[in-house]
CSV table of C-alpha atoms in Angstrom, one decimal:
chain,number,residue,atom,x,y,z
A,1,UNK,CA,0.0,0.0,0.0
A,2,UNK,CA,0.6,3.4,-0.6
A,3,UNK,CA,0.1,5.7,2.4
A,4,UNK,CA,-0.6,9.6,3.1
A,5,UNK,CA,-0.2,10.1,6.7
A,6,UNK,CA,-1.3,13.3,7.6
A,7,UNK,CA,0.8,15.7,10.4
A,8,UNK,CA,3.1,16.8,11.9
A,9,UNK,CA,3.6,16.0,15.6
A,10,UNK,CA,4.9,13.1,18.4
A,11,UNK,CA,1.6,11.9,17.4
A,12,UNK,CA,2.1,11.4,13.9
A,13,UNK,CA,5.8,10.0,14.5
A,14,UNK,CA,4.6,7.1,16.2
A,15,UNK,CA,1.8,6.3,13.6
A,16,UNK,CA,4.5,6.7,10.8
A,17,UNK,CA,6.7,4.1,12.9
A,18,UNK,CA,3.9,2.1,13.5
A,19,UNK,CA,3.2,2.0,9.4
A,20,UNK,CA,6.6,2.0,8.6
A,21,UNK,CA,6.8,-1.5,10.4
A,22,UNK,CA,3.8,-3.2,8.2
A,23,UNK,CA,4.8,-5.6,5.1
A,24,UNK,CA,2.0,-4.3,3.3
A,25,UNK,CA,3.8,-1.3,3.1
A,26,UNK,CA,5.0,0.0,0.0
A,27,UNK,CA,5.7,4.1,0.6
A,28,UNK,CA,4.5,6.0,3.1
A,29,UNK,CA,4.6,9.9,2.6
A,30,UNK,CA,4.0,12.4,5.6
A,31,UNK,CA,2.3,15.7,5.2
A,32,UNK,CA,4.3,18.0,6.6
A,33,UNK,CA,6.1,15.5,8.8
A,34,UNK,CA,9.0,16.3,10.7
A,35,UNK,CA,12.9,15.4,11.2
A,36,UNK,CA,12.1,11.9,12.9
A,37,UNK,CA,9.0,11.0,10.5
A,38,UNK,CA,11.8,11.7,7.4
A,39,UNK,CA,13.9,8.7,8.6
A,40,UNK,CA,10.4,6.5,7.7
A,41,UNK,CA,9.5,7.6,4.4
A,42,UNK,CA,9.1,10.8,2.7
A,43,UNK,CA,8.1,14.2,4.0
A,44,UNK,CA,5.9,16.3,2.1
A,45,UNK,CA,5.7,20.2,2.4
A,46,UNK,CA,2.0,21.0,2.5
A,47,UNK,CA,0.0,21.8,5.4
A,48,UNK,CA,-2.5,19.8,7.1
A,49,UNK,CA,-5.4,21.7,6.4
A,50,UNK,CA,-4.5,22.4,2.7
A,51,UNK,CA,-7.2,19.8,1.4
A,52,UNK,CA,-6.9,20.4,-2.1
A,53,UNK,CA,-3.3,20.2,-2.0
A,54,UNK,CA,-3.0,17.0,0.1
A,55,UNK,CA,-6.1,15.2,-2.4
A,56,UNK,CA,-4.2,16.3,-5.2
A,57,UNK,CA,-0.8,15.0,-4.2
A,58,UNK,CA,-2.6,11.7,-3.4
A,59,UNK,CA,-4.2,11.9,-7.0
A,60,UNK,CA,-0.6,12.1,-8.3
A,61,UNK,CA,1.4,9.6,-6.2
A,62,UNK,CA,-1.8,6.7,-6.5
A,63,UNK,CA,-2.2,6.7,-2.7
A,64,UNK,CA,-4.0,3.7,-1.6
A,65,UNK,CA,-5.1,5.1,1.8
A,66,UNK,CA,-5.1,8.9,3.7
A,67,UNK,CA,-4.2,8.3,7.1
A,68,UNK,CA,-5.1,11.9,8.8
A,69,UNK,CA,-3.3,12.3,12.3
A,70,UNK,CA,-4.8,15.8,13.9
A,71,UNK,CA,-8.0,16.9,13.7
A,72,UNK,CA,-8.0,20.4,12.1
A,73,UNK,CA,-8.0,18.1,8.1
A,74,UNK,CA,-10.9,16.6,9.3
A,75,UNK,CA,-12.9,19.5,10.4
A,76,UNK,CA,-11.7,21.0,7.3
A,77,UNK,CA,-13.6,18.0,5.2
A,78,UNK,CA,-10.5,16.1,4.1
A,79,UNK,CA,-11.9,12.7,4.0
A,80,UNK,CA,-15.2,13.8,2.0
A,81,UNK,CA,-12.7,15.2,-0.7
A,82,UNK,CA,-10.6,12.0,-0.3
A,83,UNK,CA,-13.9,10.1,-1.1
A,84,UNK,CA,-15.1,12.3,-3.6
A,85,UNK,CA,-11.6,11.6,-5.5
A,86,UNK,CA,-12.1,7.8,-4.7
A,87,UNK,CA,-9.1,7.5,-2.1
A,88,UNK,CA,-9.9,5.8,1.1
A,89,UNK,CA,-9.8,7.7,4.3
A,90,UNK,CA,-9.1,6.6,7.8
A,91,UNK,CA,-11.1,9.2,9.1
A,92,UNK,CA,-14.4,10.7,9.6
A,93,UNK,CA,-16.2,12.9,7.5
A,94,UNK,CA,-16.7,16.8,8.1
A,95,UNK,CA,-20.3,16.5,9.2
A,96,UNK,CA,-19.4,13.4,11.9
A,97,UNK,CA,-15.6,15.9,13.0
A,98,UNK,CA,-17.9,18.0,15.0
A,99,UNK,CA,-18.3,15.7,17.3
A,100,UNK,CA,-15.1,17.5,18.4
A,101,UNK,CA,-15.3,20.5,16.3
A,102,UNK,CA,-18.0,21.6,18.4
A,103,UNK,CA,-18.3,20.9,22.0
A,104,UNK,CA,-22.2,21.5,21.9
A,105,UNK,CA,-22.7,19.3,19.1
A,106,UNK,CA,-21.6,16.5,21.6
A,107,UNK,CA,-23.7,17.3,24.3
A,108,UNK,CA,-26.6,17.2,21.8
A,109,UNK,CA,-25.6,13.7,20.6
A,110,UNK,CA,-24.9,12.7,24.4
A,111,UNK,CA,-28.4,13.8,25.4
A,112,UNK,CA,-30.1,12.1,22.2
A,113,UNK,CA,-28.1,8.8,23.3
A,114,UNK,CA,-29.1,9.0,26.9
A,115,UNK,CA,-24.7,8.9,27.5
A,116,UNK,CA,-23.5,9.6,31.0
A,117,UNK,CA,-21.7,13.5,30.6
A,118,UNK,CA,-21.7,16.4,33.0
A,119,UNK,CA,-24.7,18.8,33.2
A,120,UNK,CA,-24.2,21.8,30.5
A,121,UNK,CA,-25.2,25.1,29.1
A,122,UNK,CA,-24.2,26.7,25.8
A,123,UNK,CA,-23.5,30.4,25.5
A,124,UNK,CA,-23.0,33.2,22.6
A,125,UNK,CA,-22.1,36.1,24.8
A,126,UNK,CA,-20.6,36.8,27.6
A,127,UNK,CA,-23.2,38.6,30.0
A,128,UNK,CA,-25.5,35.9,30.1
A,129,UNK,CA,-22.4,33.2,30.5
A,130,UNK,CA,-21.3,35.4,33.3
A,131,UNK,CA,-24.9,35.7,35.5
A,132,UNK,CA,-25.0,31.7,35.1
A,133,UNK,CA,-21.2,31.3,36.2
A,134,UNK,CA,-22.7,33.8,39.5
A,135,UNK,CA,-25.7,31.6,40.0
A,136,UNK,CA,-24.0,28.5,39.6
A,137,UNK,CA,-20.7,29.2,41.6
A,138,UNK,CA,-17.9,27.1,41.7
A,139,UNK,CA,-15.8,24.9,40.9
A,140,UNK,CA,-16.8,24.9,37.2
A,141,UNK,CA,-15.8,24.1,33.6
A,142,UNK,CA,-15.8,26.5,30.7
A,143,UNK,CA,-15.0,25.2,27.7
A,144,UNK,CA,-14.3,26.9,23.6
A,145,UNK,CA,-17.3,25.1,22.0
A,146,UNK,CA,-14.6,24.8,18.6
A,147,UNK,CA,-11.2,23.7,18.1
A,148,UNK,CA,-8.5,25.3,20.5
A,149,UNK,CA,-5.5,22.7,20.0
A,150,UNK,CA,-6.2,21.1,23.9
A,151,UNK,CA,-6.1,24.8,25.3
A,152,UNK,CA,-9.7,25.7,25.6
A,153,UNK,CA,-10.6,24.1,28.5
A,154,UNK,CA,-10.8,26.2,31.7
A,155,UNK,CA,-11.6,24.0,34.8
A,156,UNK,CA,-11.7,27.1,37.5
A,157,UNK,CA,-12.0,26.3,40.8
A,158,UNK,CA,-13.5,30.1,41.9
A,159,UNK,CA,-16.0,32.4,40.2
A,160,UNK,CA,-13.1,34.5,39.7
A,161,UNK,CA,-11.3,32.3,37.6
A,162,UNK,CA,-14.3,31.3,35.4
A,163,UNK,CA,-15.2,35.2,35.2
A,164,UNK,CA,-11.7,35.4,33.8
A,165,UNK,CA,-12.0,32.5,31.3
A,166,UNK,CA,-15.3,33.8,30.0
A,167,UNK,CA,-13.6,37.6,29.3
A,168,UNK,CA,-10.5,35.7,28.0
A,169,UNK,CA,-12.5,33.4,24.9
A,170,UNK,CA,-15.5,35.7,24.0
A,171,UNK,CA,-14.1,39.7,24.7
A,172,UNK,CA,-10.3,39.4,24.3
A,173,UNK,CA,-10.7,36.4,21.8
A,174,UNK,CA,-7.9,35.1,23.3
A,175,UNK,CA,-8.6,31.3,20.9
A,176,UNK,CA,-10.5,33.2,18.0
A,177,UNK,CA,-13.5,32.2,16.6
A,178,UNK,CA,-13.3,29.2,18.5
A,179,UNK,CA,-14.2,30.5,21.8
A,180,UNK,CA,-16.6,33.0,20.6
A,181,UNK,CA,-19.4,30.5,21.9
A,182,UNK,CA,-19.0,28.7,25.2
A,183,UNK,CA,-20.2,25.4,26.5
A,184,UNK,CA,-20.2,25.5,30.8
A,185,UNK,CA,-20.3,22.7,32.5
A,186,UNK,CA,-20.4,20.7,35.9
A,187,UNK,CA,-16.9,19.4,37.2
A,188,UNK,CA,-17.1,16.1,37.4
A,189,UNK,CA,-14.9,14.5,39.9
A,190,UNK,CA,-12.7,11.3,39.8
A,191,UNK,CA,-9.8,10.1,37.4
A,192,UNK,CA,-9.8,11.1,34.4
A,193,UNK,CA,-8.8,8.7,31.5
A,194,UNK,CA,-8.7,8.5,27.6
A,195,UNK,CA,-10.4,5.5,26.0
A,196,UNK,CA,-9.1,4.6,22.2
A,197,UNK,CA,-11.3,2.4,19.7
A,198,UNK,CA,-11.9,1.8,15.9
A,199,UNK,CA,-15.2,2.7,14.5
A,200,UNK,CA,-16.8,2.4,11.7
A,201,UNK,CA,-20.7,2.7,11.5
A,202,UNK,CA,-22.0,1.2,14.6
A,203,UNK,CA,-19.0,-1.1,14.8
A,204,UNK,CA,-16.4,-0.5,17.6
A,205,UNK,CA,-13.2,-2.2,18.5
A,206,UNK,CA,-11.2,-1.4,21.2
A,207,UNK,CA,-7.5,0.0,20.7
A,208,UNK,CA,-6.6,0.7,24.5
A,209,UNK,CA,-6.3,3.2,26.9
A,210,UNK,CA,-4.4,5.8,28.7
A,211,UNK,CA,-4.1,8.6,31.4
A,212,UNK,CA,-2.7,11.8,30.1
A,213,UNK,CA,-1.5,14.6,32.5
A,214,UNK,CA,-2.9,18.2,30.8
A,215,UNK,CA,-1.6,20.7,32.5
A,216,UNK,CA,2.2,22.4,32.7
A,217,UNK,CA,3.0,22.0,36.1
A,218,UNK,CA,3.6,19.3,38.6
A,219,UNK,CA,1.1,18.3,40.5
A,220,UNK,CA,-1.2,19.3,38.2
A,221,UNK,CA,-0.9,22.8,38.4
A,222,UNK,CA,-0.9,25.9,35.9
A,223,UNK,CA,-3.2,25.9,32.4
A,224,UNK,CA,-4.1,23.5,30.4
A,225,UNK,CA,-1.9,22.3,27.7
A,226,UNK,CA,-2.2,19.8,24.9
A,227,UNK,CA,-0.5,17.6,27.0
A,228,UNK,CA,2.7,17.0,29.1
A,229,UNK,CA,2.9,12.7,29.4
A,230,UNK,CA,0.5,10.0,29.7
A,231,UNK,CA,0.7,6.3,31.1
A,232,UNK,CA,-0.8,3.1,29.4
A,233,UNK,CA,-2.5,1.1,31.0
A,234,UNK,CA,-4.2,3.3,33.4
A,235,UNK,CA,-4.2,1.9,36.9
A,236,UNK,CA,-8.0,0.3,37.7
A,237,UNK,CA,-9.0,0.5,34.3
A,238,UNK,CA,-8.4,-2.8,32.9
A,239,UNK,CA,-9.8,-4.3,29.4
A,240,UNK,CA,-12.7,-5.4,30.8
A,241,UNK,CA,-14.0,-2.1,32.1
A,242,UNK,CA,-12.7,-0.5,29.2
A,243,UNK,CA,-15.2,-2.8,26.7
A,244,UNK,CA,-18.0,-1.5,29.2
A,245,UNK,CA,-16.9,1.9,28.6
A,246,UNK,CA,-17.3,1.5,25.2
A,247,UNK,CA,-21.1,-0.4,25.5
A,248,UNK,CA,-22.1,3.0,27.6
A,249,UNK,CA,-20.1,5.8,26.0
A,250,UNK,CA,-19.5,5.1,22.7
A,251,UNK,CA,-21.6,2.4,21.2
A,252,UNK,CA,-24.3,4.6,21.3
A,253,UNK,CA,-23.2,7.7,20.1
A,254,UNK,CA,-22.2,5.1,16.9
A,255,UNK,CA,-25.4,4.4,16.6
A,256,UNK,CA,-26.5,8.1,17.4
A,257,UNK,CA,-24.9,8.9,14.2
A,258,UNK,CA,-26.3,6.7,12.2
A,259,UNK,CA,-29.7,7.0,12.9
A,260,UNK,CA,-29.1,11.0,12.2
A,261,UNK,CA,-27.3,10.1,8.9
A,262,UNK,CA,-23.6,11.3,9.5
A,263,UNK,CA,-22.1,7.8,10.4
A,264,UNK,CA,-18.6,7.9,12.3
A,265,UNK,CA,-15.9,6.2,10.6
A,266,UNK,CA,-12.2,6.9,11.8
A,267,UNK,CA,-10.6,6.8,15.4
A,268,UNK,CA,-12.4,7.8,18.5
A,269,UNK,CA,-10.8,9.4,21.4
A,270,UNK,CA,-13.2,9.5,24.0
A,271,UNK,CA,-12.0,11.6,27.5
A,272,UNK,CA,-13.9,10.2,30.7
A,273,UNK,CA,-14.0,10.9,34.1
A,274,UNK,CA,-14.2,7.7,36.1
A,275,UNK,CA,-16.6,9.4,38.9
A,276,UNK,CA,-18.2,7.6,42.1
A,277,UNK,CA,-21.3,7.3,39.8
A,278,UNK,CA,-19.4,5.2,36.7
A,279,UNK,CA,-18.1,6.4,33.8
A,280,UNK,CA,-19.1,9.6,32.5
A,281,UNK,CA,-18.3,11.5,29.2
A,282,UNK,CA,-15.9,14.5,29.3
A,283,UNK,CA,-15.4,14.7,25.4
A,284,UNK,CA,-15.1,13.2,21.6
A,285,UNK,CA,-11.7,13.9,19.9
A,286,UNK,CA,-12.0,12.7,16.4
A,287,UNK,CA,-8.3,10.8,16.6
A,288,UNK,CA,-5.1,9.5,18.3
A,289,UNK,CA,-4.3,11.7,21.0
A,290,UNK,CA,-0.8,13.1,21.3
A,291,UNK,CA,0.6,12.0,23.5
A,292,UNK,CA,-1.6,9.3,24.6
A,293,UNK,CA,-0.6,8.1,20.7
A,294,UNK,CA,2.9,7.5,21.8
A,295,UNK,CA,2.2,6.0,24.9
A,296,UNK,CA,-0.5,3.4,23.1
A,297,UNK,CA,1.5,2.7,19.8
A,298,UNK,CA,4.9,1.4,21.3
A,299,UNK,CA,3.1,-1.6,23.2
A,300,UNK,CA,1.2,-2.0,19.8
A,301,UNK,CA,2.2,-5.5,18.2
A,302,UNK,CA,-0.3,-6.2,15.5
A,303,UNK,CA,-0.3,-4.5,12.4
A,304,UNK,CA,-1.2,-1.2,12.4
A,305,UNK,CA,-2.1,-0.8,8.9
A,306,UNK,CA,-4.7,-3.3,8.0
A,307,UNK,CA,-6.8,-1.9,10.9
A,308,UNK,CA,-6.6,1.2,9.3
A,309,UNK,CA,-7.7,0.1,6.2
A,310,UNK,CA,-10.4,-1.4,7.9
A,311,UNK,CA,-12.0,1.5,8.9
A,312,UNK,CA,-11.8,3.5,5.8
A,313,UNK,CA,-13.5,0.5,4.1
A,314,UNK,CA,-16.4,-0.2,7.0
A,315,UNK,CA,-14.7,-3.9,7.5
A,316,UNK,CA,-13.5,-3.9,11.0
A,317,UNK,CA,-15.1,-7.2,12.1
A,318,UNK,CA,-12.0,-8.9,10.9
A,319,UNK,CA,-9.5,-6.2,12.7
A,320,UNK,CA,-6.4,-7.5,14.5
A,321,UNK,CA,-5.5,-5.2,17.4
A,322,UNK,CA,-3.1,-6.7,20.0
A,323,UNK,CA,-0.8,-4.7,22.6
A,324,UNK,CA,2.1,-6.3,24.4
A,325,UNK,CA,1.3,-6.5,28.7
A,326,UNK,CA,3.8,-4.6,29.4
A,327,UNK,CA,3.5,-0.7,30.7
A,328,UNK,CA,4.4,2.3,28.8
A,329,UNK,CA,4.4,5.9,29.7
A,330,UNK,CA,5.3,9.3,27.4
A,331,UNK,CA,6.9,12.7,28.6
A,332,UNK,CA,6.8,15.5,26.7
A,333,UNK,CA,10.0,18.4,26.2
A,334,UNK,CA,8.5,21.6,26.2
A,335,UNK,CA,9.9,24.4,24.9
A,336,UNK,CA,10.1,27.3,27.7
A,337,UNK,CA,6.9,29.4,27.5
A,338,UNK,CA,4.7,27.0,26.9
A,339,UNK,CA,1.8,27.1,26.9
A,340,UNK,CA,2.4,30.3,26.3
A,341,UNK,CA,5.0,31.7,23.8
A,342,UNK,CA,7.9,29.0,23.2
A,343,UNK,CA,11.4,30.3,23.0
A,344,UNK,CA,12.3,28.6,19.3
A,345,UNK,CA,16.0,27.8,17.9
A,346,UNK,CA,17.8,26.2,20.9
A,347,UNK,CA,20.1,23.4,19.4
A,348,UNK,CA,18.9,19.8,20.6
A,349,UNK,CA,21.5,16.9,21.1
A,350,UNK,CA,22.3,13.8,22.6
A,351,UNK,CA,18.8,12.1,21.0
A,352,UNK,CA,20.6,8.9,19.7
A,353,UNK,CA,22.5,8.2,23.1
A,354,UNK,CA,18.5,8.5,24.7
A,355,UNK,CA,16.8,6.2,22.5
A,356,UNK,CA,20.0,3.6,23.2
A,357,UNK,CA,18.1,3.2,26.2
A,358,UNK,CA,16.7,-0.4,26.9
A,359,UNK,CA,12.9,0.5,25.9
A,360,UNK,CA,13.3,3.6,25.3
A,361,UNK,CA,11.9,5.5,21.9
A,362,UNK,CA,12.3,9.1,21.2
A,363,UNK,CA,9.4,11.0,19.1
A,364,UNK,CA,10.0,14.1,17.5
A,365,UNK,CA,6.9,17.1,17.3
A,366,UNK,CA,8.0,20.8,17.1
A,367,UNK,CA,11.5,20.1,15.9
A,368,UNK,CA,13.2,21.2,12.4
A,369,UNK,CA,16.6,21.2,11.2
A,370,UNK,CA,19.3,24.1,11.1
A,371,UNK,CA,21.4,25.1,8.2
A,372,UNK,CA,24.1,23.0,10.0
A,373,UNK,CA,21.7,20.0,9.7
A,374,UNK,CA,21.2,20.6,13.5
A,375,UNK,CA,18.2,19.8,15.2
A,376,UNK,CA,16.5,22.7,17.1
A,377,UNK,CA,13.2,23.4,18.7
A,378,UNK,CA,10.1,24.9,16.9
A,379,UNK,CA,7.7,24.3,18.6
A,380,UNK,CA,5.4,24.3,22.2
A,381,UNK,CA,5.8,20.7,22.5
A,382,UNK,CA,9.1,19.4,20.9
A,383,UNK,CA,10.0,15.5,21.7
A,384,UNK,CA,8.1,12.8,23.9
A,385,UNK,CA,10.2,10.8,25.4
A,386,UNK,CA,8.8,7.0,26.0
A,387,UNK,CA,9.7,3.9,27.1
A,388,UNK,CA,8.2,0.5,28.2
A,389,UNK,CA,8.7,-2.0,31.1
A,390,UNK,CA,7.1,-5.1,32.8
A,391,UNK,CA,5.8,-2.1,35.0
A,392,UNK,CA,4.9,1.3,34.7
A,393,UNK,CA,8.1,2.3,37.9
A,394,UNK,CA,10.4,0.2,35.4
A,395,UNK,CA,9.0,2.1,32.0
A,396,UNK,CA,9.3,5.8,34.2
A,397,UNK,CA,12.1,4.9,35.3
A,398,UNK,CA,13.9,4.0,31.9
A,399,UNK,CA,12.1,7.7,30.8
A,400,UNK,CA,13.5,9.8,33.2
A,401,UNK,CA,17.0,8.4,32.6
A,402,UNK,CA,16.8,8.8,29.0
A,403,UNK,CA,15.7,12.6,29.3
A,404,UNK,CA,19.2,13.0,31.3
A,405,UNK,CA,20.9,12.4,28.3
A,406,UNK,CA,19.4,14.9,26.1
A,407,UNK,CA,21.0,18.4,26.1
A,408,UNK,CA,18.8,21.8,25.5
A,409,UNK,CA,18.6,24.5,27.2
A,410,UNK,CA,15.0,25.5,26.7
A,411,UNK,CA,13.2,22.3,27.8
A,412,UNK,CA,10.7,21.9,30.3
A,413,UNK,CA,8.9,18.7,31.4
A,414,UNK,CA,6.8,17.5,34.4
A,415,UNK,CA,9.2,15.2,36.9
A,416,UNK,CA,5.8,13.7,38.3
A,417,UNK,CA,4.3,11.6,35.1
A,418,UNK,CA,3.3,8.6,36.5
A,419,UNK,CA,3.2,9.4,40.3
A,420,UNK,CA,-0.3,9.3,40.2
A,421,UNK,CA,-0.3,5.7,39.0
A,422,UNK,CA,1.9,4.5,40.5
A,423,UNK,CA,0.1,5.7,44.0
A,424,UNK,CA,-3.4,4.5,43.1
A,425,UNK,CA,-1.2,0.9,42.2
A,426,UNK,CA,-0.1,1.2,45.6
A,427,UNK,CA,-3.7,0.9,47.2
C-alpha cells in the first residue's frame, strides 16, 4: 500500500513508525512531517489543512489510503474530498468531525443517546455566561465550544477564575472564533482517562487506553496544555471495564450517528471521568491523541495498517489489534513558554545516546533542522520521550534516565508523570 499520513507532531511519529513496520507497506509519505518521521518515508511540504493540495498530491502519487493524524484536516472535510476523488480515508467525514469540532454538538448527541456526561449550558455572549457562572458558583468548567488545540478548557476552581476565562475566549478572543461560543459545564470529579477504539458505522473495537496529564506543572498545576505525558495502561481501568466503557459511552453515540445520517468512521478518542457514579463523558476527539498516541502505539504488536484500512473501508469485524502487557508511559519536552509563547532555535543533542536506552523511543513534534543539519526546537511541545517495562516504575524509570541524556537549554517537562499511577497501584 501506498500511504498519506497526515501531520506533523509526536503523534504522527509514532503512527509513521507504527506504518513503517507493516509488510504491506509500500511508501508511506507524511504531510508536513517532521525530522524523525523523514527517517520512515518521505516528507511532504504541505499543510494539514491544505485539502486540495493534500487530495491532489494523493491523485498524483496513486495513494491507496489517507491516514489523517490531527483533527483540524478533518474539520476541514478532508476525508469527504478524499472520497469524492475515490481515495480511502481513515477518518471521519466533516459533518461526523464536529463531534469535536463543536463541544455542543456532543452534548446534543450525548443527550439524544441518553450517555452519562456532565450537566451543561451553551452560551454566545458573555453577560448571560457570566450571571450563570454567578448563579451556579464554583468549581466549574468552561469550555471553547470549537477547536482550540487542547487549550480551551478552563476547569476554575472560583468564580473569579471562570469570570476570567469567560472575558478571555469571548471579549479578548484570546482562541479566536473558537471560543466565541462557550459550553459550561459541571466538574465532574474522579480520574480522568482517555479510551481509544476503531469505529466504523455502529462497529467499535477497542484499541486501548491511557491517562494523560494536561496541564504544565507538577502536580497538576498551571493551564491547560495539549498535553505533558500520559501512562498506558491506566491503573483500575483494565480491558474489561474498558469494553464497558465502550457499550455506555461510545456504542451509542455510533449508533446516534447513524440514525441521524452522519455515520462515524475513523478513530475515536473518548476523555472520561471515572466518577463515584461510573463512567461519565468529558469529550469526543475525532483521533489519536498526542501524546496518549505515543504512549498506546509502542506496546502495539499487531499490524497497524490493516486496521486502518479497515476503517476506511467499514470492515472492521475482521480487525487484528493486539498490545504487548507490558506498561508504557510518554513525557513530553517543552519548549520554555509554553503554553504560552515558546522560545524557538535552541540546538537539541544527545537524542541517539537516549533512544540507546533499553525501551526507550524518542518521538520528535515541534522540531526542524538548522542550516548545520542541526536539530532545534520549533515548537510548544518538541520530543516525547517514551519507554516500556514489565511495570509502569520500570518504563518511568527508563524515561526519566533517557531525558538526562538529552542536552537543550529551553526544555521543560513535568518530573511527576506517573506518580499518580503508581500511587493509586499502591492501594
Amino acid at each position: 500500500m501506498r500511504v498519506l499520513l497526515v501531520g506533523s507532531g509526536g503523534r504522527e511519529h509514532a503512527m509513521a513508525a507504527a506504518i513503517a513496520r507493516s509488510p504491506a507497506l509500500e511508501a508511506l509519505f507524511i504531510a508536513p512531517g517532521n525530522p524523525g518521521t523523514a527517517a520512515l518515508g518521505t516528507n511532504v511540504a504541505i499543510a494539514v489543512d491544505d485539502v486540495p493540495a493534500l487530495v491532489a498530491f494523493a491523485r498524483a502519487e496513486r495513494i491507496d489510503l489517507v491516514v489523517p493524524g490531527p483533527e483540524a484536516p478533518l474539520v476541514a472535510g478532508l476525508a469527504d474530498a478524499c472520497r469524492d476523488a475515490g481515495i480511502p480515508c481513515a477518518g471521519p467525514s466533516r459533518a461526523a468531525a464536529e463531534l469535536e469540532g463543536s463541544k455542543s454538538f456532543t452534548k446534543e448527541v450525548c443527550d439524544a443517546a441518553h450517555i452519562p456526561t456532565a450537566r451543561w449550558e451553551r452560551f454566545d455572549s458573555a453577560a448571560p455566561a457570566l450571571d450563570f457562572i454567578r448563579r451556579r458558583g464554583a468549581p466549574i468548567v468552561i469550555k471553547a465550544d470549537g477547536l482550540a488545540a487542547g487549550k480551551g478548557v478552563v476547569v476554575a476552581m472560583t468564580v473569579a477564575e471562570a469570570e476570567d476565562a469567560i472575558r478571555s475566549m469571548m471579549d479578548d478572543a484570546t482562541l479566536g472564533a473558537a471560543g466565541q461560543s462557550v459550553v459550561i459545564e459541571e466538574c465532574l470529579i474522579g480520574d480522568e482517562v482517555s479510551l481509544f477504539a476503531f469505529c466504523a458505522d455502529e462497529t467499535a473495537v477497542l484499541i486501548g487506553a491511557a491517562q494523560d496529564h494536561k496541564r504544565i506543572g507538577e502536580g497538576d498545576t498551571g493551564p491547560n496544555t495539549g498535553g505533558m505525558g500520559a501512562v498506558s495502561p491506566p491503573t483500575g481501568f483494565d480491558r474489561a471495564r474498558q469494553e464497558a466503557a465502550l457499550d455506555l459511552l461510545v456504542r451509542p453515540m455510533l449508533a446516534e450517528m447513524v440514525r441521524r445520517g452522519t455515520p462515524f468512521r475513523g478513530i475515536i478518542f473518548a476523555g472520561l471521568m471515572l466518577t463515584a457514579e461510573g463512567p461519565k463523558l468529558i469529550e469526543y476527539n475525532v483521533r489519536f491523541g498526542d501524546p496518549e498516541a505515543q504512549a498506546l502505539l509502542i506496546r502495539l504488536q499487531s499490524d497497524l495498517l490493516p486496521a486502518l484500512a479497515s476503517v476506511a473501508a467499514g470492515t472492521l469485524d475482521a480487525a487484528d489489534i493486539r498490545f504487548s502487557d507490558e506498561h508504557s508511559i510518554s513525557i513530553v519536552l517543552a519548549a520554555r513558554g509554553y503554553p504560552g509563547k515558546p522560545a524557538a532555535g535552541g540546538v537539541i543533542t544527545g537524542l541517539e545516546d537516549a533512544a540507546a536506552e533499553p525501551g526507550v523511543r524518542i518521538f520528535h513534534a515541534g522540531t526542524k533542522r538548522n542550516d548545520q543539519d542541526q536539530i532545534v526546537a520549533a515548537g510548544g511541545r518538541v520530543l516525547t520521550v517514551c519507554a516500556t517495562g514489565a511495570t509502569l516504575g520500570e518504563a518511568r524509570s527508563r524515561a526519566y534516565h533517557a531525558i538526562e541524556a538529552i542536552t537543550w537549554d529551553d526544555a521543560v517537562w513535568r518530573r511527576d508523570i506517573g506518580d499518580r499511577a503508581l500511587r493509586a497501584a499502591s492501594g
